């Protein structure tokens, strides 16, 4: 009895061990590309995971590129952690020859420290098969909005996808068309639309109350409309920039949304994506977010839904986030990587970003997917700006976020909010050293 | 007075003499033991040095510089530390860390003690213990994700409360309740874990202690106070240290409860681990590794001091049985 129990125990133990070994080795064998050496080619670390549509578009382009030029590309689909990994990789001299990320991350992680290559030569290169230089298909306005790196350049990222933030809504919703026959042209007009919606029993704005970023976009756009540059506001070490009456006026406009009861009830007691879901099911009219929200809710909304977007009425310039290629200064195969960037700028390759990945490209001659037509139209503006005018780093978490959430939840007045931000900004800059 | 001072000194001298005598006149077994001491200890020591002491030393060194992890390091001396204590968000983080440690620890251990009181004597106690232990097997992240559904205004928790007549339940998920929610989850997962460890010690206490106490008329609480507590004291004090150390490292729970895809959790819910993270991996800018390591070293010093004090305070003569 004891013997059988013992041997049964051993069998179970051995089986477990075998299962574990198999499991671990299965993990080990599926990871590829990591160890691949760039022999006559170059290495590319991507912000996309291999199962994302952008990765599929890029994979197809890489296959075409290698077939056409004979240059091999060793891709590593890193995912969003790439911005955290690139710095240590550069420090250890293990940097890839090419990588991609959003412009703020390329700037933050590499360009601001002088570690990103100036890609001006790429802009001079011909787009294969199109007889025009890259600079002619990628509008200069996208580079003009970028902060300068230590050598004064802004050509450290070449975009292949552009995103913008706006208030998204369903233009086929009769309640919305009744409340908003034409898009409002000023803030009071928007509030009127909100009033009409409220009277019709629909909340005006759905908001994830816990998320500072998307809710701060209202303030960001209002400041832009009032001529206040958020990056300059954030950079003022004395905090005096907060005394600008335009800042308080923008805060008061935000407060009208909060105190007017235009935000969806319960917004301050839920977690993402509760309110996005409420908006997609028609409980609120507008939802402020990046244009990726259209693909996020694509499966939730009925086919009758007609996605449209508008900016808060006073905003002068739409914001844009670029997703594009960058090359670390310490890369070893710069020529090959630059050739690939120019190659992907072709209409026939980049169009996949619109048709397969359902996003907007920087090329004006590639139409955006239907649900993003309005967003692309906004981006056709002669100038664009970075979200928060590029104010980055710990300023948002340490100065703006907490204060804005308290304000957005109706716990503080506009005056208190501005005063608190000013005070926190002074101590923030004192600890930046 | 004089004798009590002199006495330990004399004892010391005596001990020194015997130690010196021991060095020369030891038996063969002892000699062999000493010869094998270093060969056997060195590998462990080397691993400890390379994997623990060296990184801490490196962090200490980095904390004296301004460094983005890529470029040249700029000497800062102790300025990072003084900046740290001027930073209100670090002070908030420090207070929150202590809050999680003290309040979380107190509640966890009070509940654990209450449970040992019950568990020792109840029927099906093995089953009850498994049930209690289960939450600590589940990754804290699961709670973070489930909370959004469970505690939403129309979620199951509020619906259950409505059955009991609570018409205006609290806004569980509001940012004000972030830290209490994290604390609640923490207590819920930790209680079962510590109860299991303490119960393992309680099981070793001979039954006749309890029987004798019962005959003497001791109630359940008195039996706990005069038998369970002193007999399991060693294990309890180890548990207290384990809690202290682990409470400082809580990180993913706060990030998951309070963070969103685009932003860190609000500062009011940060602890030192999260502060280190935000300095080391800020959004859209280069890391401030000097500040991050300075914060990490400060929290290491804090937990070391607290652990030493805790060990001192909890030290008792071991009871043998």
XYZ file of C-alpha atoms in Angstrom:
754
model
C 0.000 0.000 0.000
C 2.697 2.403 1.102
C 4.798 1.390 -1.912
C 2.032 2.002 -4.417
C 1.200 5.323 -2.824
C 4.850 6.227 -3.004
C 5.255 5.253 -6.646
C 2.017 6.967 -7.582
C 3.400 10.067 -5.936
C 6.586 9.709 -7.933
C 4.694 9.309 -11.184
C 2.698 12.445 -10.480
C 5.903 14.246 -9.560
C 7.699 13.103 -12.694
C 4.733 13.984 -14.876
C 4.605 17.451 -13.341
C 8.305 17.941 -13.924
C 8.003 16.826 -17.552
C 5.010 19.098 -18.084
C 6.917 22.040 -16.619
C 9.978 21.365 -18.757
C 7.848 21.046 -21.879
C 5.976 24.208 -21.008
C 9.138 26.193 -20.446
C 10.845 24.837 -23.560
C 7.752 25.627 -25.617
C 8.068 29.210 -24.445
C 11.733 29.224 -25.334
C 11.259 27.901 -28.836
C 8.550 30.325 -29.857
C 10.684 33.417 -29.244
C 12.561 34.147 -32.427
C 14.279 37.080 -33.988
C 15.722 38.192 -30.679
C 19.001 36.460 -31.183
C 19.111 36.999 -34.923
C 22.242 38.802 -35.993
C 22.150 41.510 -38.608
C 24.203 39.947 -41.349
C 24.041 42.319 -44.322
C 20.781 43.697 -42.976
C 19.645 45.671 -39.987
C 17.736 45.164 -36.758
C 14.368 46.754 -36.171
C 12.599 46.947 -32.832
C 8.925 47.717 -33.179
C 6.434 49.230 -30.741
C 3.791 46.863 -32.119
C 3.169 43.334 -30.955
C 3.248 40.771 -33.737
C -0.534 40.255 -33.572
C -1.412 43.912 -34.113
C -2.586 45.048 -37.558
C 0.247 47.584 -37.853
C 2.693 44.698 -37.456
C 0.998 42.900 -40.333
C 1.344 45.959 -42.564
C 4.997 46.361 -41.614
C 5.704 42.654 -42.082
C 4.352 42.820 -45.634
C 6.462 45.906 -46.347
C 9.580 44.226 -44.939
C 9.002 41.224 -47.216
C 8.667 43.530 -50.247
C 11.730 45.508 -49.161
C 13.925 42.428 -48.759
C 12.721 41.015 -52.080
C 13.492 44.287 -53.822
C 16.796 45.246 -52.214
C 18.186 41.997 -50.799
C 18.551 43.720 -47.401
C 17.428 41.493 -44.551
C 15.445 42.984 -41.675
C 15.605 41.323 -38.281
C 12.441 42.420 -36.560
C 11.670 42.189 -32.900
C 8.031 42.951 -32.075
C 8.720 44.456 -28.670
C 5.406 46.148 -27.907
C 4.892 49.359 -25.884
C 7.649 48.557 -23.424
C 10.062 49.577 -26.126
C 10.311 53.150 -24.815
C 11.603 51.755 -21.508
C 14.012 49.362 -23.196
C 15.595 51.626 -25.761
C 17.556 53.764 -23.271
C 19.286 50.851 -21.519
C 19.926 49.237 -24.939
C 21.631 52.394 -26.177
C 23.637 52.652 -22.953
C 24.799 49.048 -23.396
C 25.626 49.657 -27.079
C 22.992 47.085 -28.035
C 20.679 49.551 -29.716
C 18.701 48.420 -32.763
C 19.350 50.146 -36.093
C 15.733 51.200 -36.363
C 12.838 51.502 -33.938
C 9.443 53.136 -33.869
C 7.318 54.853 -31.260
C 5.142 57.912 -30.782
C 6.935 61.217 -31.281
C 6.773 62.140 -27.588
C 8.398 58.859 -26.635
C 11.097 59.117 -29.303
C 11.845 62.611 -28.060
C 11.598 61.744 -24.372
C 13.581 58.524 -24.451
C 16.281 59.452 -26.974
C 16.143 62.768 -28.856
C 16.008 64.989 -25.767
C 19.231 63.348 -24.581
C 20.872 63.792 -27.984
C 20.683 60.063 -28.738
C 18.505 60.206 -31.864
C 19.967 60.495 -35.349
C 19.037 63.491 -37.483
C 16.938 61.995 -40.275
C 17.091 65.022 -42.592
C 18.946 62.882 -45.193
C 15.926 60.566 -45.320
C 13.686 63.516 -46.194
C 15.964 64.162 -49.188
C 15.787 60.535 -50.359
C 13.492 59.583 -53.222
C 10.348 57.633 -52.400
C 10.874 54.452 -54.454
C 8.731 54.456 -57.584
C 7.219 57.895 -56.981
C 9.943 60.234 -58.196
C 9.475 62.638 -55.305
C 11.548 63.115 -52.162
C 10.179 61.947 -48.807
C 9.853 65.582 -47.729
C 7.153 66.037 -50.338
C 4.864 63.283 -49.047
C 5.318 63.961 -45.330
C 4.071 67.499 -44.579
C 6.602 69.743 -42.868
C 3.992 70.845 -40.293
C 4.475 67.544 -38.462
C 8.143 68.360 -37.864
C 7.483 71.997 -37.067
C 5.447 71.068 -33.986
C 8.229 68.921 -32.491
C 10.458 70.159 -29.671
C 14.082 70.677 -30.682
C 16.769 68.170 -29.707
C 20.062 69.448 -28.200
C 21.465 70.149 -31.691
C 18.351 72.113 -32.659
C 16.876 69.525 -35.024
C 13.314 68.243 -35.226
C 13.811 65.510 -37.831
C 14.361 62.675 -35.372
C 11.147 60.820 -36.168
C 9.631 60.129 -39.604
C 5.919 59.427 -39.149
C 3.858 56.750 -40.898
C 0.754 57.079 -38.696
C -0.892 60.135 -37.172
C -3.462 60.322 -34.425
C -5.464 63.215 -33.074
C -7.677 63.801 -30.051
C -11.202 65.048 -30.418
C -14.754 64.745 -29.146
C -16.231 61.741 -30.933
C -19.952 61.305 -31.465
C -22.530 59.444 -33.494
C -23.743 61.743 -36.273
C -26.609 59.357 -37.007
C -28.093 59.715 -33.510
C -31.346 61.703 -33.888
C -31.026 63.149 -30.376
C -27.631 64.586 -31.291
C -28.645 65.918 -34.688
C -31.672 67.566 -33.090
C -29.531 69.197 -30.404
C -26.728 70.105 -32.811
C -27.973 70.907 -36.319
C -24.547 72.453 -37.048
C -21.350 72.139 -35.032
C -21.089 74.891 -32.411
C -18.614 77.667 -33.114
C -18.015 78.880 -29.576
C -18.031 77.489 -26.052
C -21.475 78.888 -25.280
C -22.717 77.098 -28.368
C -21.390 73.795 -27.056
C -23.079 74.375 -23.712
C -26.344 75.052 -25.553
C -25.973 71.721 -27.327
C -25.366 70.135 -23.938
C -28.490 71.773 -22.537
C -30.580 70.497 -25.416
C -29.170 67.002 -24.963
C -29.833 67.140 -21.239
C -33.410 68.183 -21.898
C -33.727 65.214 -24.246
C -32.508 62.904 -21.476
C -29.040 62.252 -22.835
C -25.819 63.085 -21.023
C -23.632 65.468 -22.980
C -20.147 64.129 -22.222
C -19.076 60.644 -21.165
C -15.901 60.802 -19.112
C -13.702 58.221 -17.435
C -13.495 60.201 -14.220
C -10.402 58.366 -12.980
C -8.311 59.191 -16.052
C -6.686 62.597 -15.876
C -5.306 62.556 -19.426
C -8.481 62.375 -21.526
C -10.306 64.844 -19.281
C -7.416 67.288 -19.338
C -7.761 67.409 -23.122
C -10.719 69.790 -22.642
C -8.514 72.144 -20.644
C -5.679 71.671 -23.147
C -7.876 72.660 -26.095
C -9.457 75.548 -24.197
C -6.014 76.900 -23.326
C -5.026 76.544 -26.969
C -8.125 78.507 -27.967
C -7.169 81.222 -25.486
C -3.661 81.450 -26.921
C -1.920 79.819 -23.953
C 0.910 77.408 -24.769
C 0.718 74.589 -22.216
C 4.409 73.717 -22.473
C 5.303 77.331 -21.670
C 2.783 77.367 -18.855
C 4.425 74.235 -17.436
C 7.963 75.518 -17.878
C 7.480 78.653 -15.782
C 9.478 78.026 -12.627
C 7.918 80.950 -10.773
C 4.408 79.694 -11.461
C 3.429 83.220 -12.482
C 2.157 81.937 -15.838
C -0.845 80.572 -13.951
C -1.803 84.158 -13.088
C -2.635 84.776 -16.730
C -6.398 85.576 -16.721
C -6.804 83.362 -19.813
C -5.813 80.320 -17.735
C -8.466 81.014 -15.127
C -11.001 81.704 -17.875
C -10.276 78.295 -19.430
C -10.629 76.655 -16.009
C -13.981 78.387 -15.553
C -15.148 77.005 -18.884
C -14.185 73.493 -17.787
C -16.048 74.150 -14.563
C -19.193 74.932 -16.560
C -19.102 71.383 -17.885
C -18.705 69.979 -14.372
C -21.141 72.200 -12.469
C -23.642 72.306 -15.312
C -24.218 68.593 -14.844
C -23.208 67.889 -18.410
C -20.923 64.998 -17.483
C -22.473 61.562 -17.415
C -23.789 60.747 -13.897
C -21.498 58.467 -11.887
C -18.433 59.389 -13.946
C -16.377 59.866 -10.781
C -17.108 56.374 -9.458
C -16.224 54.072 -12.332
C -13.170 52.604 -13.943
C -12.197 52.560 -17.598
C -13.819 51.390 -19.891
C -17.180 51.758 -18.115
C -17.971 55.195 -19.572
C -16.574 54.433 -23.002
C -19.032 51.547 -23.045
C -21.851 53.836 -21.891
C -21.020 56.263 -24.680
C -20.877 53.499 -27.282
C -24.300 52.316 -26.157
C -25.716 55.810 -26.662
C -26.046 56.981 -23.051
C -23.950 60.079 -23.735
C -23.306 62.142 -26.838
C -19.593 62.994 -26.786
C -16.465 61.169 -25.728
C -13.095 62.932 -25.687
C -10.234 60.632 -26.614
C -7.620 59.750 -29.193
C -8.964 58.635 -32.572
C -8.075 55.034 -31.727
C -11.364 55.017 -29.795
C -13.190 54.410 -33.074
C -11.531 51.028 -33.527
C -11.910 50.265 -29.802
C -15.691 50.492 -29.997
C -16.035 49.248 -33.582
C -17.471 45.926 -32.406
C -19.791 47.467 -29.822
C -21.607 50.062 -31.890
C -24.437 49.147 -34.255
C -23.871 49.408 -37.997
C -26.184 52.427 -38.135
C -23.675 54.403 -36.079
C -21.941 57.161 -38.058
C -18.716 58.129 -36.302
C -17.865 61.821 -36.410
C -15.681 64.118 -34.396
C -15.284 67.749 -33.506
C -12.819 69.794 -31.499
C -13.951 71.822 -28.495
C -15.259 74.873 -30.393
C -12.642 77.397 -29.286
C -9.621 75.271 -30.221
C -7.504 76.855 -32.926
C -5.110 74.050 -33.819
C -5.771 70.300 -33.681
C -3.258 68.223 -31.786
C -1.400 65.381 -33.423
C 0.536 62.409 -32.168
C 2.948 60.892 -34.633
C 3.964 57.269 -34.788
C 7.108 56.839 -36.775
C 10.597 55.557 -37.310
C 13.679 56.713 -35.454
C 17.325 55.688 -35.566
C 19.557 55.745 -32.498
C 22.807 57.690 -32.998
C 24.750 54.587 -32.052
C 23.070 52.380 -34.674
C 25.475 50.324 -36.784
C 23.557 49.940 -40.046
C 22.240 53.408 -40.622
C 22.172 53.303 -44.439
C 20.031 50.181 -44.610
C 17.641 51.489 -41.957
C 17.266 54.823 -43.781
C 16.540 53.025 -47.027
C 13.752 51.107 -45.334
C 12.174 54.286 -43.938
C 12.085 55.838 -47.433
C 10.717 52.549 -48.777
C 7.800 52.516 -46.340
C 6.844 56.078 -47.330
C 5.498 54.698 -50.618
C 1.766 55.042 -51.005
C 1.379 51.351 -51.826
C 3.054 50.307 -48.547
C 1.762 53.009 -46.219
C -1.815 52.620 -47.395
C -2.031 49.456 -45.263
C -1.970 51.687 -42.166
C -5.331 53.017 -43.357
C -6.864 49.936 -44.977
C -5.587 47.212 -42.622
C -4.719 49.028 -39.399
C -7.649 51.477 -39.817
C -5.656 54.544 -38.857
C -4.697 57.881 -40.354
C -1.404 58.290 -42.240
C 0.573 61.514 -42.633
C 0.165 61.305 -46.424
C -2.750 63.527 -47.418
C -3.306 61.400 -50.538
C -4.167 58.295 -48.514
C -7.799 58.606 -47.399
C -8.455 57.698 -43.778
C -10.998 54.980 -42.960
C -14.548 56.361 -43.194
C -15.027 56.680 -39.428
C -11.900 58.830 -39.198
C -12.684 61.103 -42.140
C -13.532 63.966 -39.777
C -10.348 63.470 -37.797
C -8.262 63.487 -40.965
C -10.014 66.626 -42.099
C -9.092 68.293 -38.798
C -5.480 67.222 -39.334
C -5.489 68.909 -42.742
C -5.202 72.167 -40.822
C -2.123 74.143 -41.967
C -0.543 73.757 -38.529
C -0.785 71.064 -35.883
C 0.370 70.926 -32.282
C 1.445 68.282 -29.808
C -0.976 67.319 -27.064
C -0.346 69.677 -24.112
C 2.039 71.422 -26.540
C 4.533 68.704 -25.692
C 4.652 69.355 -21.933
C 6.149 66.085 -20.720
C 7.844 64.293 -17.881
C 6.650 64.367 -14.310
C 4.954 67.732 -14.688
C 1.600 66.220 -15.481
C 1.567 63.576 -12.692
C 3.055 65.898 -10.082
C 1.424 69.222 -10.910
C -1.614 68.873 -13.115
C -3.165 65.399 -12.758
C -4.181 65.252 -9.114
C -5.355 68.865 -9.044
C -7.266 68.445 -12.263
C -9.017 65.307 -11.027
C -10.123 67.099 -7.847
C -11.367 69.958 -10.013
C -13.035 67.651 -12.562
C -14.807 65.850 -9.715
C -16.224 69.168 -8.547
C -14.251 69.258 -5.295
C -12.413 72.495 -6.037
C -13.342 75.784 -7.680
C -11.515 77.102 -10.754
C -9.701 79.615 -8.531
C -8.581 76.894 -6.101
C -7.484 74.680 -8.980
C -5.341 77.400 -10.533
C -3.831 78.387 -7.170
C -3.032 74.770 -6.303
C -1.397 74.154 -9.689
C 0.679 77.293 -9.291
C 1.888 76.263 -5.837
C 2.620 72.691 -6.905
C 4.467 73.893 -9.982
C 6.771 76.056 -7.865
C 7.706 73.125 -5.629
C 7.926 70.843 -8.671
C 10.578 73.016 -10.275
C 12.422 73.352 -6.983
C 12.901 69.594 -6.930
C 13.972 69.245 -10.538
C 17.550 70.226 -9.705
C 25.307 48.980 40.622
C 29.078 48.543 40.468
C 28.814 44.776 40.437
C 26.320 44.730 37.623
C 28.683 46.779 35.480
C 31.738 44.765 36.346
C 30.111 41.452 35.964
C 29.555 41.468 32.189
C 33.083 42.746 31.661
C 34.478 39.823 33.588
C 32.262 37.470 31.640
C 33.555 38.961 28.412
C 37.151 38.422 29.454
C 36.379 34.881 30.390
C 34.734 34.287 27.066
C 37.713 35.770 25.223
C 40.059 33.503 27.125
C 38.067 30.441 26.314
C 37.810 31.480 22.662
C 41.554 31.906 22.437
C 42.095 28.580 24.155
C 39.641 27.027 21.732
C 41.613 28.183 18.714
C 44.630 26.102 19.643
C 43.233 23.153 21.484
C 40.353 21.924 19.283
C 39.542 18.381 18.370
C 39.992 16.939 14.853
C 36.271 17.173 14.053
C 36.186 20.860 14.927
C 39.375 21.482 12.916
C 37.884 19.793 9.899
C 34.718 21.770 10.294
C 36.686 24.999 10.288
C 38.686 23.971 7.250
C 35.516 23.336 5.268
C 33.851 26.569 6.453
C 35.072 28.845 3.676
C 34.832 26.437 0.716
C 31.191 25.819 1.610
C 30.270 29.360 2.567
C 32.096 31.187 -0.216
C 29.713 30.271 -3.088
C 26.669 31.419 -1.127
C 28.500 34.556 -0.071
C 29.561 35.242 -3.648
C 26.007 34.892 -4.905
C 24.808 37.181 -2.106
C 27.466 39.745 -2.941
C 26.844 39.687 -6.684
C 23.068 39.555 -6.632
C 22.279 41.656 -3.587
C 25.081 43.741 -2.165
C 26.490 44.798 -5.541
C 23.169 46.123 -6.933
C 22.489 47.958 -3.679
C 25.988 49.417 -3.805
C 25.477 50.408 -7.420
C 22.135 52.027 -6.575
C 23.783 53.907 -3.720
C 26.479 55.128 -6.068
C 23.952 56.119 -8.758
C 21.912 58.005 -6.164
C 24.757 60.483 -5.843
C 24.578 61.438 -9.513
C 22.241 62.981 -12.034
C 21.916 60.367 -14.766
C 19.530 59.590 -17.606
C 20.840 56.058 -18.040
C 22.544 56.792 -21.351
C 24.709 59.894 -21.238
C 27.416 61.021 -18.833
C 26.777 60.938 -15.088
C 26.839 64.284 -13.315
C 28.020 64.407 -9.697
C 25.325 65.572 -7.326
C 26.436 64.312 -3.926
C 23.607 64.256 -1.422
C 21.553 66.810 -3.317
C 19.236 64.112 -4.695
C 18.322 63.209 -1.124
C 17.630 66.779 -0.090
C 15.541 67.305 -3.247
C 13.649 64.159 -2.416
C 12.499 65.497 0.927
C 11.505 68.819 -0.624
C 9.310 66.983 -3.094
C 5.759 66.911 -1.704
C 4.934 63.873 -3.829
C 7.753 61.914 -2.192
C 6.551 62.923 1.261
C 3.043 61.789 0.324
C 4.528 58.511 -0.929
C 6.413 58.025 2.313
C 3.335 58.666 4.452
C 1.278 56.302 2.292
C 3.917 53.587 2.580
C 3.820 53.857 6.369
C 0.033 53.953 6.314
C -0.131 50.740 4.288
C 2.414 49.148 6.615
C 0.922 50.148 9.964
C -2.809 50.191 9.278
C -2.664 47.207 6.925
C -0.450 45.282 9.340
C -2.566 46.016 12.395
C -5.828 45.043 10.739
C -4.321 41.948 9.103
C -2.873 40.644 12.345
C -5.932 41.433 14.438
C -8.074 39.486 11.970
C -5.478 36.695 11.815
C -5.480 36.375 15.616
C -9.241 36.327 15.706
C -9.229 33.609 13.079
C -6.677 31.491 14.950
C -8.920 31.749 17.952
C -11.765 30.271 15.959
C -9.851 27.981 13.652
C -8.112 26.036 16.385
C -11.333 24.764 17.743
C -13.765 24.676 14.869
C -14.793 21.643 12.861
C -13.621 21.274 9.260
C -10.786 23.611 10.103
C -8.549 22.291 7.350
C -11.183 23.180 4.801
C -11.708 26.586 6.387
C -7.977 27.198 6.267
C -7.804 26.363 2.574
C -10.630 28.769 1.894
C -8.872 31.488 3.866
C -5.584 30.845 2.116
C -7.060 30.943 -1.368
C -7.094 34.762 -1.900
C -3.323 34.875 -1.429
C -2.884 32.468 -4.351
C -4.668 34.808 -6.707
C -2.549 37.482 -8.320
C -3.394 40.913 -6.933
C -3.863 42.147 -10.490
C -6.995 40.051 -10.820
C -8.579 42.046 -8.010
C -7.504 45.277 -9.630
C -9.197 44.283 -12.859
C -12.285 42.811 -11.206
C -12.775 45.866 -8.996
C -13.934 47.974 -11.935
C -16.826 45.592 -12.446
C -17.558 44.585 -8.832
C -17.594 48.095 -7.391
C -19.152 50.061 -10.248
C -22.209 52.108 -9.217
C -24.555 49.430 -10.552
C -22.195 46.541 -9.833
C -22.816 43.419 -7.748
C -21.467 44.944 -4.522
C -23.882 47.858 -4.576
C -26.737 45.597 -5.605
C -26.004 43.350 -2.645
C -25.860 46.387 -0.364
C -29.214 47.528 -1.692
C -30.707 44.250 -0.484
C -29.591 45.250 2.992
C -31.230 48.622 2.658
C -28.173 50.701 1.822
C -29.522 53.175 -0.709
C -26.544 55.514 -1.017
C -23.473 53.320 -1.100
C -20.061 55.007 -1.171
C -18.353 55.815 -4.461
C -15.977 52.897 -4.176
C -13.931 53.686 -7.244
C -13.562 57.434 -6.749
C -9.979 58.623 -6.517
C -10.448 59.458 -2.811
C -11.088 55.824 -2.064
C -8.116 54.555 -4.029
C -5.821 53.925 -1.091
C -8.522 52.407 1.149
C -9.450 50.061 -1.715
C -5.837 49.019 -2.160
C -5.573 48.551 1.590
C -8.725 46.440 1.641
C -7.478 44.178 -1.130
C -4.148 43.861 0.578
C -5.684 42.888 3.904
C -7.989 40.443 2.232
C -5.162 38.621 0.469
C -2.650 38.831 3.319
C -4.922 37.694 6.143
C -5.258 34.151 4.863
C -1.546 33.922 4.229
C -0.499 34.979 7.726
C -3.289 33.021 9.363
C -1.953 29.885 7.674
C 1.574 30.475 8.924
C 0.455 31.312 12.447
C -1.870 28.302 12.509
C 1.043 26.037 11.565
C 2.770 27.213 14.746
C -0.404 26.946 16.815
C -0.798 23.326 15.725
C 2.490 22.522 17.446
C 1.238 23.705 20.848
C 0.346 20.642 22.929
C -3.352 20.263 23.623
C -2.833 19.690 27.342
C -1.891 23.340 27.791
C -5.323 24.292 26.593
C -7.004 21.530 28.567
C -5.255 22.615 31.740
C -6.186 26.220 31.129
C -9.751 25.263 30.481
C -9.866 23.341 33.771
C -8.536 26.447 35.483
C -11.505 28.324 34.078
C -9.773 30.274 31.304
C -12.039 31.548 28.546
C -11.246 31.450 24.847
C -9.619 34.872 24.853
C -7.568 34.103 27.956
C -6.378 30.850 26.429
C -5.330 32.817 23.380
C -3.575 35.444 25.451
C -1.779 33.122 27.861
C -1.068 30.091 25.670
C -1.386 30.732 21.925
C 0.276 34.129 21.870
C 3.361 33.276 23.970
C 3.866 29.834 22.418
C 3.552 31.066 18.833
C 5.396 34.307 19.510
C 8.492 33.447 17.451
C 6.447 32.769 14.370
C 4.294 35.849 14.899
C 7.333 38.081 15.149
C 8.728 36.599 11.933
C 5.351 37.223 10.283
C 5.445 40.835 11.438
C 8.822 41.289 9.769
C 7.616 39.569 6.591
C 4.625 41.889 6.470
C 6.756 44.978 7.006
C 9.103 44.043 4.192
C 6.384 43.022 1.763
C 4.183 46.041 2.455
C 6.939 48.363 1.263
C 7.102 46.570 -2.054
C 3.424 46.864 -2.961
C 3.334 48.349 -6.395
C 1.272 46.645 -9.056
C -1.925 46.937 -7.010
C -1.716 50.726 -6.855
C -0.704 50.976 -10.496
C -3.627 48.829 -11.528
C -6.259 50.356 -9.265
C -5.294 53.946 -9.974
C -3.454 54.048 -13.268
C -4.872 54.375 -16.747
C -3.323 53.753 -20.128
C -2.223 57.351 -20.403
C -1.428 58.355 -16.852
C 0.046 57.242 -13.567
C -2.253 56.905 -10.551
C -2.887 60.231 -8.779
C -0.098 61.293 -6.437
C -2.348 60.946 -3.384
C -2.155 57.157 -3.819
C 1.580 56.768 -4.483
C 3.869 54.804 -2.221
C 7.656 54.876 -2.388
C 7.799 51.943 -4.833
C 5.523 53.814 -7.220
C 7.536 56.993 -6.768
C 10.673 55.089 -7.763
C 8.853 53.755 -10.808
C 7.640 57.156 -11.973
C 11.121 58.614 -11.647
C 12.770 55.672 -13.408
C 10.178 55.342 -16.184
C 8.614 58.756 -16.698
C 6.380 59.382 -19.699
C 7.910 61.217 -22.610
C 11.175 62.177 -20.999
C 14.480 60.651 -19.966
C 14.662 58.729 -16.672
C 15.935 60.450 -13.542
C 17.861 57.505 -12.247
C 19.646 59.466 -9.527
C 16.357 60.493 -7.930
C 14.862 57.045 -8.463
C 17.727 55.265 -6.724
C 17.847 57.864 -3.962
C 14.175 57.168 -3.285
C 14.811 53.423 -3.390
C 17.733 53.708 -0.968
C 15.668 55.883 1.372
C 12.924 53.313 1.427
C 15.484 50.525 1.967
C 16.932 52.384 4.944
C 13.460 52.995 6.292
C 12.420 49.363 6.096
C 15.751 48.217 7.569
C 15.397 50.518 10.560
C 11.788 49.532 11.109
C 12.677 45.845 10.869
C 15.488 46.163 13.395
C 13.290 48.091 15.801
C 10.493 45.590 15.311
C 12.837 42.681 16.029
C 14.007 44.400 19.205
C 10.529 45.205 20.393
C 9.178 41.746 19.654
C 12.094 39.865 21.191
C 11.016 37.490 23.970
C 12.620 34.554 25.711
C 11.661 31.535 23.620
C 9.296 29.168 25.374
C 10.248 25.534 25.013
C 7.668 22.848 25.159
